Short mmCIF file of C-alpha atoms in Angstrom, two decimals:
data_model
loop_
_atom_site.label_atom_id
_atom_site.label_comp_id
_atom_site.label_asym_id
_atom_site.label_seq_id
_atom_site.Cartn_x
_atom_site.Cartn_y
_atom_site.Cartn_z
CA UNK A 1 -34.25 13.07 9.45
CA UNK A 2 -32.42 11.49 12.83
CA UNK A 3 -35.63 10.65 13.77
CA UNK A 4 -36.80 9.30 10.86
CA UNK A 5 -33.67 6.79 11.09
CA UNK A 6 -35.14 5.98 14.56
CA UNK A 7 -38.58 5.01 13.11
CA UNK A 8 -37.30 2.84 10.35
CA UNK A 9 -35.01 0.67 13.02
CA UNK A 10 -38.25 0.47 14.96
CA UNK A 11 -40.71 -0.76 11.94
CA UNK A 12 -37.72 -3.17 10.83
CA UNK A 13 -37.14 -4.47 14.53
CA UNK A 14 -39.82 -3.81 16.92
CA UNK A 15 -39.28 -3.61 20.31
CA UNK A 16 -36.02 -5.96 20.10
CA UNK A 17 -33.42 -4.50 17.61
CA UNK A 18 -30.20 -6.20 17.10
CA UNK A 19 -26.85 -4.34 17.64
CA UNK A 20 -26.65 -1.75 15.26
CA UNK A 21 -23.46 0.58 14.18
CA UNK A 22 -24.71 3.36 12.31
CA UNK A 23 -22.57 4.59 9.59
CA UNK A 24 -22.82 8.21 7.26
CA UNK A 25 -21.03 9.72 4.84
CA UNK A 26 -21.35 13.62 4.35
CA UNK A 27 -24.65 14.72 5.34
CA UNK A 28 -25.57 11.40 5.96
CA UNK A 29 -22.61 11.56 8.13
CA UNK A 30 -24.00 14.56 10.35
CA UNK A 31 -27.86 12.74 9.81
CA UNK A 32 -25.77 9.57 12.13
CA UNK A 33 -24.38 11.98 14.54
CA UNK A 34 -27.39 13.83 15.18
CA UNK A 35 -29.08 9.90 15.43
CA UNK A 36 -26.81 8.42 17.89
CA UNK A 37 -26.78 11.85 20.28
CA UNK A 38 -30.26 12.46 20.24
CA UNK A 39 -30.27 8.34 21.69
CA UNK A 40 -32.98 7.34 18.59
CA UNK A 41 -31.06 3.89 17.88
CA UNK A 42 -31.06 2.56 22.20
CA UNK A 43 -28.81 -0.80 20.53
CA UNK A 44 -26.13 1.07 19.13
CA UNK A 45 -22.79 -0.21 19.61
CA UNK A 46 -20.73 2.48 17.08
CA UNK A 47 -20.51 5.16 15.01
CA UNK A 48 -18.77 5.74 11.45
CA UNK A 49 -18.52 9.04 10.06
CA UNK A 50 -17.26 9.69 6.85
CA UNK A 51 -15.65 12.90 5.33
CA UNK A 52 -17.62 15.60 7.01
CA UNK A 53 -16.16 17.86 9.80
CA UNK A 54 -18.03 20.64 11.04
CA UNK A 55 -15.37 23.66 10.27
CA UNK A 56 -14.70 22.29 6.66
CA UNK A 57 -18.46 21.59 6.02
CA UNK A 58 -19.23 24.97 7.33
CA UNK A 59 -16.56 27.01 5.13
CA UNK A 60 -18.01 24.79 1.76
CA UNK A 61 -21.15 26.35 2.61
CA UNK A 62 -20.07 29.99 1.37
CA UNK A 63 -19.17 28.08 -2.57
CA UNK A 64 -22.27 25.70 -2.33
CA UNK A 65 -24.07 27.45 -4.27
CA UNK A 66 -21.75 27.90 -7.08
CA UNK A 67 -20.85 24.51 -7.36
CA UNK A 68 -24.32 23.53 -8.21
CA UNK A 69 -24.71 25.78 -10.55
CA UNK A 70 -21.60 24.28 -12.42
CA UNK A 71 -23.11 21.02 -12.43
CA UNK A 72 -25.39 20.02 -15.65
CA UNK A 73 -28.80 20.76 -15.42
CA UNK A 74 -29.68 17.58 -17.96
CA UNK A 75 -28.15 14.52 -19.11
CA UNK A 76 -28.99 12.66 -22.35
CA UNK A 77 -28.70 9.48 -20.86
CA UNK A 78 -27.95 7.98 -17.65
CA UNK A 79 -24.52 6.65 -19.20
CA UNK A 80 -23.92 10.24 -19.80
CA UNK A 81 -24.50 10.80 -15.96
CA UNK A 82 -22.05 8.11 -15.37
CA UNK A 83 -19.31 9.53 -17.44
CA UNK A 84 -19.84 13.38 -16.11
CA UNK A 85 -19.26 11.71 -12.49
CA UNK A 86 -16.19 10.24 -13.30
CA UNK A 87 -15.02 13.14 -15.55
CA UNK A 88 -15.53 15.89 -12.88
CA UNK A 89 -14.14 14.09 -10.28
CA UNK A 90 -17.05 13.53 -8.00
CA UNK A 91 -16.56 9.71 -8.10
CA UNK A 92 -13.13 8.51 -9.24
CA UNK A 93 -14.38 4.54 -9.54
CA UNK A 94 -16.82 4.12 -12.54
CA UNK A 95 -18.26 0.44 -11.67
CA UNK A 96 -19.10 2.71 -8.21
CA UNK A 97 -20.33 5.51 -10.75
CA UNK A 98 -22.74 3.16 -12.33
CA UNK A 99 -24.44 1.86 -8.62
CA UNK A 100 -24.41 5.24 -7.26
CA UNK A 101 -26.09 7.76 -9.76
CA UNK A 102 -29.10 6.14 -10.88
CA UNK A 103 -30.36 6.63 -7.77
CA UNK A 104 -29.50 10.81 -8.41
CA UNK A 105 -30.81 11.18 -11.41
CA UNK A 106 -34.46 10.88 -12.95
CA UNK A 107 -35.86 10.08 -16.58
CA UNK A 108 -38.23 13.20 -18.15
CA UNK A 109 -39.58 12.92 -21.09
CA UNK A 110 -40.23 16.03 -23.30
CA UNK A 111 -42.26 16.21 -26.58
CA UNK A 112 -39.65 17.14 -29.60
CA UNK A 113 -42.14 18.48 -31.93
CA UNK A 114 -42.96 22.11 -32.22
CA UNK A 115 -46.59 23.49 -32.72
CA UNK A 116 -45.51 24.16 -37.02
CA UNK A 117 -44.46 20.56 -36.93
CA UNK A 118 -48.03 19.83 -35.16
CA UNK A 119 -49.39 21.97 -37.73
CA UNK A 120 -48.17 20.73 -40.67
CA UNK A 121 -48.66 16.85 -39.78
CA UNK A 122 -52.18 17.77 -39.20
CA UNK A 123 -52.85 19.18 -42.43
CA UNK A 124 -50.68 16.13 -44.48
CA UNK A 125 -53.12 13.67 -42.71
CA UNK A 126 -56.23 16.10 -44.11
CA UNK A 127 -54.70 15.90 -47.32
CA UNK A 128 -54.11 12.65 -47.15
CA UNK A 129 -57.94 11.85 -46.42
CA UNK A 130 -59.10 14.04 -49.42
CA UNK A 131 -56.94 11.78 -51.68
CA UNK A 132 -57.71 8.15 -50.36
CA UNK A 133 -60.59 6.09 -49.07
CA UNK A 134 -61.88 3.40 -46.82
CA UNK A 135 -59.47 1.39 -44.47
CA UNK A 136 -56.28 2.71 -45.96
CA UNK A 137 -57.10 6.51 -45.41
CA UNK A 138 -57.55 5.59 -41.47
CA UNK A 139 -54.55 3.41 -41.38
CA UNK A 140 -52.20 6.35 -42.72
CA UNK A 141 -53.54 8.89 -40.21
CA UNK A 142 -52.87 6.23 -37.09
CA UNK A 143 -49.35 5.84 -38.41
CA UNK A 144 -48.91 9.56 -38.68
CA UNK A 145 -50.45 10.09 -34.96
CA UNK A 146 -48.16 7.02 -33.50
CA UNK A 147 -45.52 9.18 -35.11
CA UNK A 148 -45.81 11.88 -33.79
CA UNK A 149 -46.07 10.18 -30.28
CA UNK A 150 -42.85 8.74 -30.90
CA UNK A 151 -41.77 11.80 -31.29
CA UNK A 152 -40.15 12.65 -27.65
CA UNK A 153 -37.01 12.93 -26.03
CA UNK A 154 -36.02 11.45 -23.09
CA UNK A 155 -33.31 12.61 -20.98
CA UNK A 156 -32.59 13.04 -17.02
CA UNK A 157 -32.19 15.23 -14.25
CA UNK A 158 -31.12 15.58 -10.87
CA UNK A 159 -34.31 13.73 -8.61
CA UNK A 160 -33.26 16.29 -5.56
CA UNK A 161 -32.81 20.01 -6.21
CA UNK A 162 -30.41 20.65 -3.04
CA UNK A 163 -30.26 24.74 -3.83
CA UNK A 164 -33.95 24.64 -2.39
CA UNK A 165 -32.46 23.37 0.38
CA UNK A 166 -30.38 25.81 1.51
CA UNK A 167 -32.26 27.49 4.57
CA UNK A 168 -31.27 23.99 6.19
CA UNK A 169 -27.53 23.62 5.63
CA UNK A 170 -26.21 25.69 8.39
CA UNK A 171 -28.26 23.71 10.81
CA UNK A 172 -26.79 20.33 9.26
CA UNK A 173 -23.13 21.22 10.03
CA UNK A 174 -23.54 23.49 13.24
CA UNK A 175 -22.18 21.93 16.21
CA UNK A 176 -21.48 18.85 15.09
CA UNK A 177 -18.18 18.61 15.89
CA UNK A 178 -19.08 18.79 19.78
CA UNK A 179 -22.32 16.66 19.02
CA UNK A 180 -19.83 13.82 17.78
CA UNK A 181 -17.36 13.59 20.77
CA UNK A 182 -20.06 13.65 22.93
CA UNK A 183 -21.91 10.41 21.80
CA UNK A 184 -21.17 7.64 24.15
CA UNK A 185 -19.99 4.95 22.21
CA UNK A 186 -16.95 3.81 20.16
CA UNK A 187 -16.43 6.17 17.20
CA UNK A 188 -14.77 5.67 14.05
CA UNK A 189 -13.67 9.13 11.62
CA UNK A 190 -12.81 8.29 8.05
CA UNK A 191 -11.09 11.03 6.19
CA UNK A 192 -9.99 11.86 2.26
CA UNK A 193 -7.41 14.30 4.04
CA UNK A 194 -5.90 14.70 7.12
CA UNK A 195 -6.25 18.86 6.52
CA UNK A 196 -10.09 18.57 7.00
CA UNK A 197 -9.69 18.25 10.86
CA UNK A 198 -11.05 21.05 13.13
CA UNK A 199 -10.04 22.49 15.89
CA UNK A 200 -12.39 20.27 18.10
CA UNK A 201 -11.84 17.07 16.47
CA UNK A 202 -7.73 17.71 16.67
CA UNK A 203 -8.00 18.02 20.31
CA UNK A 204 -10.81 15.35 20.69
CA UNK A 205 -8.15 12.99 18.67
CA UNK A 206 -5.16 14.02 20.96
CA UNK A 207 -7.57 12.54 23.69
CA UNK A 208 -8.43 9.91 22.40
CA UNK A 209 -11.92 9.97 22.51
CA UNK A 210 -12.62 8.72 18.70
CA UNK A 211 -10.77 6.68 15.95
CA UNK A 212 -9.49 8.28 13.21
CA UNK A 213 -8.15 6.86 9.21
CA UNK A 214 -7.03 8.88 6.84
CA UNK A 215 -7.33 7.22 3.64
CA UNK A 216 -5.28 9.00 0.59
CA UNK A 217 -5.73 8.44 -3.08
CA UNK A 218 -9.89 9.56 -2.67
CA UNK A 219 -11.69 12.83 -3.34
CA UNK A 220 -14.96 13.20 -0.95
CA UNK A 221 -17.00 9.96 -1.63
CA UNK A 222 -14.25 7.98 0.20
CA UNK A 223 -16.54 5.02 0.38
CA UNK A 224 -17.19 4.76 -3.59
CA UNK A 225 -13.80 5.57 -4.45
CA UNK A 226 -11.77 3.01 -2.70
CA UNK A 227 -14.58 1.05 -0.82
CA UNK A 228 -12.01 -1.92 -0.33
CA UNK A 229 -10.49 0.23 2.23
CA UNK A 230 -13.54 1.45 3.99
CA UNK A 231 -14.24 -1.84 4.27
CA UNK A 232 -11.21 -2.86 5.88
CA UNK A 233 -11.03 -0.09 8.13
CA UNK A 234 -14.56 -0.66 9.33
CA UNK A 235 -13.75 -4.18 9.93
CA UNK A 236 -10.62 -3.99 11.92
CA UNK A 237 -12.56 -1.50 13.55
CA UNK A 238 -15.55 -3.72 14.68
CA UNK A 239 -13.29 -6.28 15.81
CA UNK A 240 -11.03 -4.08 18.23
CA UNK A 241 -14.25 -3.24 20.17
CA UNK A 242 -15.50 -6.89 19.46
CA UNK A 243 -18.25 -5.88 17.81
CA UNK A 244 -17.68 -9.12 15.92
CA UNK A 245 -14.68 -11.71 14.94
CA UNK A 246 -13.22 -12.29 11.98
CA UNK A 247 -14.12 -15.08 9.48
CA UNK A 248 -11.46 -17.51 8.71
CA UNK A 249 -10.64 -17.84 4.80
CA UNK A 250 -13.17 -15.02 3.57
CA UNK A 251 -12.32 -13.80 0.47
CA UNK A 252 -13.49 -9.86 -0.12
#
């Protein structure tokens, strides 16, 4: 997947990409470290992780499992998605809510007749045919057929099921603390809590080798719950390693 954020940045920019700071949130956060180590992006100027530590990642991994299995399998509608989001706590902003899970979920369609319903539409439309003639007999036995087309319900479902997917999740949190102080340009750790820090990343903090925000009032999507911030944060944080310079009079 790191490489596969190499490739894109090469079929968007050639041989000349512009400076680029990468940033990831979660698993996308460890995707970014694993991106900028591994040297895939040769323009990057920074690094933004969001809410993922290696020791806290790694101890989730043990109640993964159960937590999907909480979740609902099916929504009736995607504002039903919305609302679960919200109401659970995963995302505590709802106009974030309604950008962020269509892209989770997928429409399925399902027929809502049963084989005796089938049945017993087939044999009115027989009936039907004894007992009338000529154009209106076929018209009646279209309607019935477009009826029971109609007949389906739609609902949706997670697009990704991430329990087949768990042969890989060790490997997406392993390490990554060290991987992360070791990449050689200016880093920037956003946090929901300053309890998540490690071991490695307390020390590599001490030292100064990375950035670090705590930003309170969030759960784990820090960036869709008070994206304001984030923005801020990533802005002040461009401009102390002049990455770029503020614009005069913008208003967010």
């Amino acid at each position: 997947m790191a490489k596969d954020v190499g490739k894109v940045m090469e079929a968007l920019y050639g041989e000349n990409p512009p400076p680029i700071m990468i940033i990831g949130h979660s698993m996308g956060g460890a995707i970014a470290v694993h991106t900028a180590s591994a040297n895939h992006v040769p323009s990057l100027l920074g690094l933004c992780v969001i809410d993922v530590v290696e020791g806290t990642a790694m101890d989730a991994l043990n109640s993964m499992q159960n937590f999907l299995r909480s979740r609902p399998k099916t929504f009736k509608s995607l504002e039903n998605a919305i609302e679960w989001s919200v109401k659970s706590g995963q995302i505590r902003n709802i106009e974030s809510a309604r950008v962020s899970m269509g892209g989770q979920v997928k429409k399925c369609e399902e027929s809502a007749s049963n084989p005796s319903v089938s049945n017993s539409s087939s044999e009115g439309i027989i009936e039907e045919e004894e007992e009338e003639q000529g154009a209106e007999e076929s018209n009646k036995k279209r309607m019935k057929e477009e009826d029971q087309e109609v007949k389906k319900e739609s609902f949706y479902t997670w697009r990704v099921e991430l329990s087949k997917t768990e042969k890989y999740w060790d490997g997406w949190f392993r390490g990554l603390s060290a991987l992360f102080l070791s990449c050689h340009v200016p880093k920037l750790l956003l946090l929901a809590g300053v309890d998540r820090l490690d071991k490695d990343l307390t020390i590599g903090q001490m030292q100064g080798k990375f950035q670090m925000q705590v930003l309170p009032q969030c759960g784990h999507a820090v960036h869709e719950d008070v994206p304001e911030k984030v923005a801020d944060a990533l802005a002040t944080f461009m401009v102390r390693h002049k990455f770029t310079e503020f614009k005069e009079g913008f208003l967010c």
